[in-house]
mmCIF file of C-alpha atoms in Angstrom:
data_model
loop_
_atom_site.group_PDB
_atom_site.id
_atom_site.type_symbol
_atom_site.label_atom_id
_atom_site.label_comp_id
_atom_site.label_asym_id
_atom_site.label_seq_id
_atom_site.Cartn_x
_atom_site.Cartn_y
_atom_site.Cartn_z
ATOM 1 C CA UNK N 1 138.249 110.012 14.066
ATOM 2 C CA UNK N 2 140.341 109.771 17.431
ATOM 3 C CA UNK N 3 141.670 106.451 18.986
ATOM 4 C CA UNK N 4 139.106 104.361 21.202
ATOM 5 C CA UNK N 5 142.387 102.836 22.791
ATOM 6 C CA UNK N 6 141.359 103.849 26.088
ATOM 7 C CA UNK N 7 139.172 100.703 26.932
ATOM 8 C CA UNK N 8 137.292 102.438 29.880
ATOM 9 C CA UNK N 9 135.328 104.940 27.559
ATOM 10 C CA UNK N 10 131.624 104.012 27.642
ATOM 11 C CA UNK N 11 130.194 103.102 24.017
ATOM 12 C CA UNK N 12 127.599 106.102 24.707
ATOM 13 C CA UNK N 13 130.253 108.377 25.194
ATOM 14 C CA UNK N 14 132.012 107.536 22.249
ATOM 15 C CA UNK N 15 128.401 108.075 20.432
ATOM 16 C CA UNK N 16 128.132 111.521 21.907
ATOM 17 C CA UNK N 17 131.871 112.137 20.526
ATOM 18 C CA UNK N 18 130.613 111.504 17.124
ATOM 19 C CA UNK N 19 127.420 113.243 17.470
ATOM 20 C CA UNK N 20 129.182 116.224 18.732
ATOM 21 C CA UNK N 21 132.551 116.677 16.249
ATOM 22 C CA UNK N 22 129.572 115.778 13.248
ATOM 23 C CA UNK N 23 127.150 118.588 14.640
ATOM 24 C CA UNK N 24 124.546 116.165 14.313
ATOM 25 C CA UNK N 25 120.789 116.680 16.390
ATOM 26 C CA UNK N 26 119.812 114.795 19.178
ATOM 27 C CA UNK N 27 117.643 111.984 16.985
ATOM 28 C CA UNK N 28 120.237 111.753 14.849
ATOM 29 C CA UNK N 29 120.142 108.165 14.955
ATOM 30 C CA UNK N 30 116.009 107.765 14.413
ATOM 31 C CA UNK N 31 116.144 108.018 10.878
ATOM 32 C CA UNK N 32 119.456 108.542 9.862
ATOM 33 C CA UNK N 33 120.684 110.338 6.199
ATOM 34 C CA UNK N 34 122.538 108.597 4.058
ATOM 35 C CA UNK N 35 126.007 110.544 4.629
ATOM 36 C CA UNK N 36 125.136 109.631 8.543
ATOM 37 C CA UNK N 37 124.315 105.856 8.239
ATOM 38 C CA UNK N 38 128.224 106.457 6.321
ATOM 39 C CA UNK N 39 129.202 108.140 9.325
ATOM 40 C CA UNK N 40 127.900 105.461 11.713
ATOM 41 C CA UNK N 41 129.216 102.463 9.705
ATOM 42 C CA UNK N 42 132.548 104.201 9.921
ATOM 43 C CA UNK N 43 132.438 104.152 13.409
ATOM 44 C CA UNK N 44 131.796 100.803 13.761
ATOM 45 C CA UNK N 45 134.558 99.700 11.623
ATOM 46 C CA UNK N 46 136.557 101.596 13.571
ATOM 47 C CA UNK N 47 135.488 100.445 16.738
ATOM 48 C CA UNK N 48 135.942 97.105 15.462
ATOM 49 C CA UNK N 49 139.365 97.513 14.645
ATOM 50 C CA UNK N 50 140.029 98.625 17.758
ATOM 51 C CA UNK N 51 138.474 95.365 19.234
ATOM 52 C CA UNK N 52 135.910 97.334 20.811
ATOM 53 C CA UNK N 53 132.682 95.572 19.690
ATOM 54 C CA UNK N 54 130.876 96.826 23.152
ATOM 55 C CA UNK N 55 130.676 100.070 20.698
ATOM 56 C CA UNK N 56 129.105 98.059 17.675
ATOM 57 C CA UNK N 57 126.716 96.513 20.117
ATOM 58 C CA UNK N 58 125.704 99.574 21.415
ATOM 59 C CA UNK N 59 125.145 100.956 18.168
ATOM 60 C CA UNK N 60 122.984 98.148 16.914
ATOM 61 C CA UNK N 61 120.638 98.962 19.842
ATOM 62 C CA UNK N 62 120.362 102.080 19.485
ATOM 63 C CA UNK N 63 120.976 102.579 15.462
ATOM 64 C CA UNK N 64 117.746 101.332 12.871
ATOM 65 C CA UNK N 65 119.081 97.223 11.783
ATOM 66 C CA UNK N 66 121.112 97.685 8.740
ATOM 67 C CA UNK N 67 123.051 100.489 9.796
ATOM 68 C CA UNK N 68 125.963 100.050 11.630
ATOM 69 C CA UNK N 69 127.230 96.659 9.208
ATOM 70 C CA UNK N 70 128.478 93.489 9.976
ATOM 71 C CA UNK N 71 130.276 92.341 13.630
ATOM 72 C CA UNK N 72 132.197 90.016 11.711
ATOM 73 C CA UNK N 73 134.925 91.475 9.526
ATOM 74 C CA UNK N 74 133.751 93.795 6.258
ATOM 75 C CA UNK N 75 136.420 91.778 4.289
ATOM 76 C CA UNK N 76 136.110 88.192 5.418
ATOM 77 C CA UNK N 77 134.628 85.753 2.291
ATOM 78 C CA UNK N 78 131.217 84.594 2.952
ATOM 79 C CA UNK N 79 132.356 80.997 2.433
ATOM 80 C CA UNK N 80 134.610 81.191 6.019
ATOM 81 C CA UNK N 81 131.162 82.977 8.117
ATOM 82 C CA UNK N 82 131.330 80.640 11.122
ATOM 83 C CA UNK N 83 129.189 77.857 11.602
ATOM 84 C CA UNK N 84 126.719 78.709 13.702
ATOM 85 C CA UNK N 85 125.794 82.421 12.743
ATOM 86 C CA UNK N 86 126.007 81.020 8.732
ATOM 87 C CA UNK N 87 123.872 78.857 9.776
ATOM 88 C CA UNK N 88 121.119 81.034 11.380
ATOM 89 C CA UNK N 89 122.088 83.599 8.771
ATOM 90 C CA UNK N 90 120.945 80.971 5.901
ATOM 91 C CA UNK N 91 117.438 79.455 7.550
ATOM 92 C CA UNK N 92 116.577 83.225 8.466
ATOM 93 C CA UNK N 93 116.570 83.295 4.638
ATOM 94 C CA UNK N 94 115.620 80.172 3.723
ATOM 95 C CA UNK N 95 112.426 80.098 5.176
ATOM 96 C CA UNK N 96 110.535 82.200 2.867
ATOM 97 C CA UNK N 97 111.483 83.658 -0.770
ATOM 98 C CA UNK N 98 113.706 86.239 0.688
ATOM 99 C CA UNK N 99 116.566 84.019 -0.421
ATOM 100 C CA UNK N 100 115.592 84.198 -4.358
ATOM 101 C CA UNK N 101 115.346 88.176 -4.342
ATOM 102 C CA UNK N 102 118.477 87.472 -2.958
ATOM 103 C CA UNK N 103 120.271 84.716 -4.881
ATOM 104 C CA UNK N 104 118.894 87.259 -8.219
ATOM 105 C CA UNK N 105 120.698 90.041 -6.555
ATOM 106 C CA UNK N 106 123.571 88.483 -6.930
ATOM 107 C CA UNK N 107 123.367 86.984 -9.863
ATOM 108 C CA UNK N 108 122.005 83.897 -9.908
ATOM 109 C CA UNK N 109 119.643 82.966 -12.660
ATOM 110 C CA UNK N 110 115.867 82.543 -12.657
ATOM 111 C CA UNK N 111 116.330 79.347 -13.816
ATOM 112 C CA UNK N 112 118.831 78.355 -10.972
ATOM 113 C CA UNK N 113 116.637 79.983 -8.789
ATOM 114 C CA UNK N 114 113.489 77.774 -9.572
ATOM 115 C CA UNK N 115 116.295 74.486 -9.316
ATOM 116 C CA UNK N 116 117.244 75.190 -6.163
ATOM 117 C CA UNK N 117 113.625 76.302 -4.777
ATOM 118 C CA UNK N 118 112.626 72.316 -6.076
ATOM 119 C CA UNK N 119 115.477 70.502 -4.366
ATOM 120 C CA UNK N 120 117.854 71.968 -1.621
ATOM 121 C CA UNK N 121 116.613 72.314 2.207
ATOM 122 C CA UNK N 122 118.524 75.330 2.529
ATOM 123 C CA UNK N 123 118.792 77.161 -1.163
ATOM 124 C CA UNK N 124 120.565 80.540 0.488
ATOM 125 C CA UNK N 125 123.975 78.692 1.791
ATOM 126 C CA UNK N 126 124.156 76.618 -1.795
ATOM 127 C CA UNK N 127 123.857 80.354 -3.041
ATOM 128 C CA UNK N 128 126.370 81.658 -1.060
ATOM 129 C CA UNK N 129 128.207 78.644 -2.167
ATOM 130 C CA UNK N 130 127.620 78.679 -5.280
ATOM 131 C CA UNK N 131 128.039 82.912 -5.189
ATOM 132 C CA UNK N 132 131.567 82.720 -3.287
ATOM 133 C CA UNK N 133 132.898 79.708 -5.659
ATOM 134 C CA UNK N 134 132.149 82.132 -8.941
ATOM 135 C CA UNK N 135 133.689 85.292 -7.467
ATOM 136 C CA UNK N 136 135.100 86.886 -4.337
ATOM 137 C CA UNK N 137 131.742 87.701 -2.059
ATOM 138 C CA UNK N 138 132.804 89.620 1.411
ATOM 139 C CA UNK N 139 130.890 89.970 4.284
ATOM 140 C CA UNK N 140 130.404 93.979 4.140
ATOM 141 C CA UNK N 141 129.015 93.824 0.366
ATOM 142 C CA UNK N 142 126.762 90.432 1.209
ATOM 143 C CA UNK N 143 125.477 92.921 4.476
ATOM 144 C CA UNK N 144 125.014 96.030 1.786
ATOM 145 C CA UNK N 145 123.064 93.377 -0.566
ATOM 146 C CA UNK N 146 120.989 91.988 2.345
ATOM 147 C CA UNK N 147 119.811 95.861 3.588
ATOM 148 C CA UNK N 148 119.585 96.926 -0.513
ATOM 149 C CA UNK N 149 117.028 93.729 -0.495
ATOM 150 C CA UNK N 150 114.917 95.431 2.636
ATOM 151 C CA UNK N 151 116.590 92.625 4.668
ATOM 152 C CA UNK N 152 118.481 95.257 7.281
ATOM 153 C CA UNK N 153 117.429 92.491 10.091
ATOM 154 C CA UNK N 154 118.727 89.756 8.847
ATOM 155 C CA UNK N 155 121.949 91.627 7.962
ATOM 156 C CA UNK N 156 122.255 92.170 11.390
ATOM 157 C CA UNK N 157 122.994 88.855 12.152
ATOM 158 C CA UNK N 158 126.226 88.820 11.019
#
């Protein structure tokens, strides 16, 4: 994949690029494959290393939620997420029982599941807590889990 050095490129261009070396059709991004969503999350990494997140945005908009994986970076432990987008991360999945599917996805028990449910405000950051205290938890396999779990929006907010 070339260089995105050149800060002047538009993000669409750099889409087209893609589109164009991969051969891909013109609604590639509607539904994507599988071995496309791997090309797009590529890209974004990429782009990303390249401090070029006006390409990650554009992707997200134009790219089904789940797809293009976390602005924040793939390796970073869930326990250092900043503030404010933990935060809204956690009471997006707090506020239903999305947070159990996922606290069992990553191992939490169904007893420690039914705890929590009884006592904490905000069971999915004591999960992540509790998750990132046990084992190493980064941001780009928390974002898989989240999309895995049907959650590609929420993902998204990371």
């Amino acid at each position: 994949m070339q260089s995105m050095h050149c800060q002047t490129s538009d993000p669409k261009d750099i889409v087209v690029q893609l589109q164009e070396s991969l051969q891909l059709g013109s609604g590639f991004l509607e539904n994507p494959e599988p071995k496309t969503k791997q090309w797009i999350r590529c890209l974004a990494i990429k782009a990303k290393s390249e401090h070029r997140t006006d390409v990650v945005e554009y992707l997200r908009q134009i790219a089904p939620a789940g797809t293009t994986g976390p602005l924040l970076s793939e390796d970073l432990d869930v326990r250092r997420i900043p503030f404010p987008q933990r935060k809204n991360l956690t009471f997006s999945l707090s506020g239903g029982d999305e947070w159990k599917l996922l606290a069992e996805r990553l191992g939490l028990s169904q007893i420690d599941i039914r705890f929590l449910d009884a006592r904490v405000r905000n069971p999915c950051d004591v999960v992540l807590g509790t998750v990132g205290n046990h084992r190493y938890l980064s941001v780009g396999e928390f974002y898989d889990t989240l999309v895995d779990c049907e959650l590609p929006a929420i993902a998204d907010l990371m």
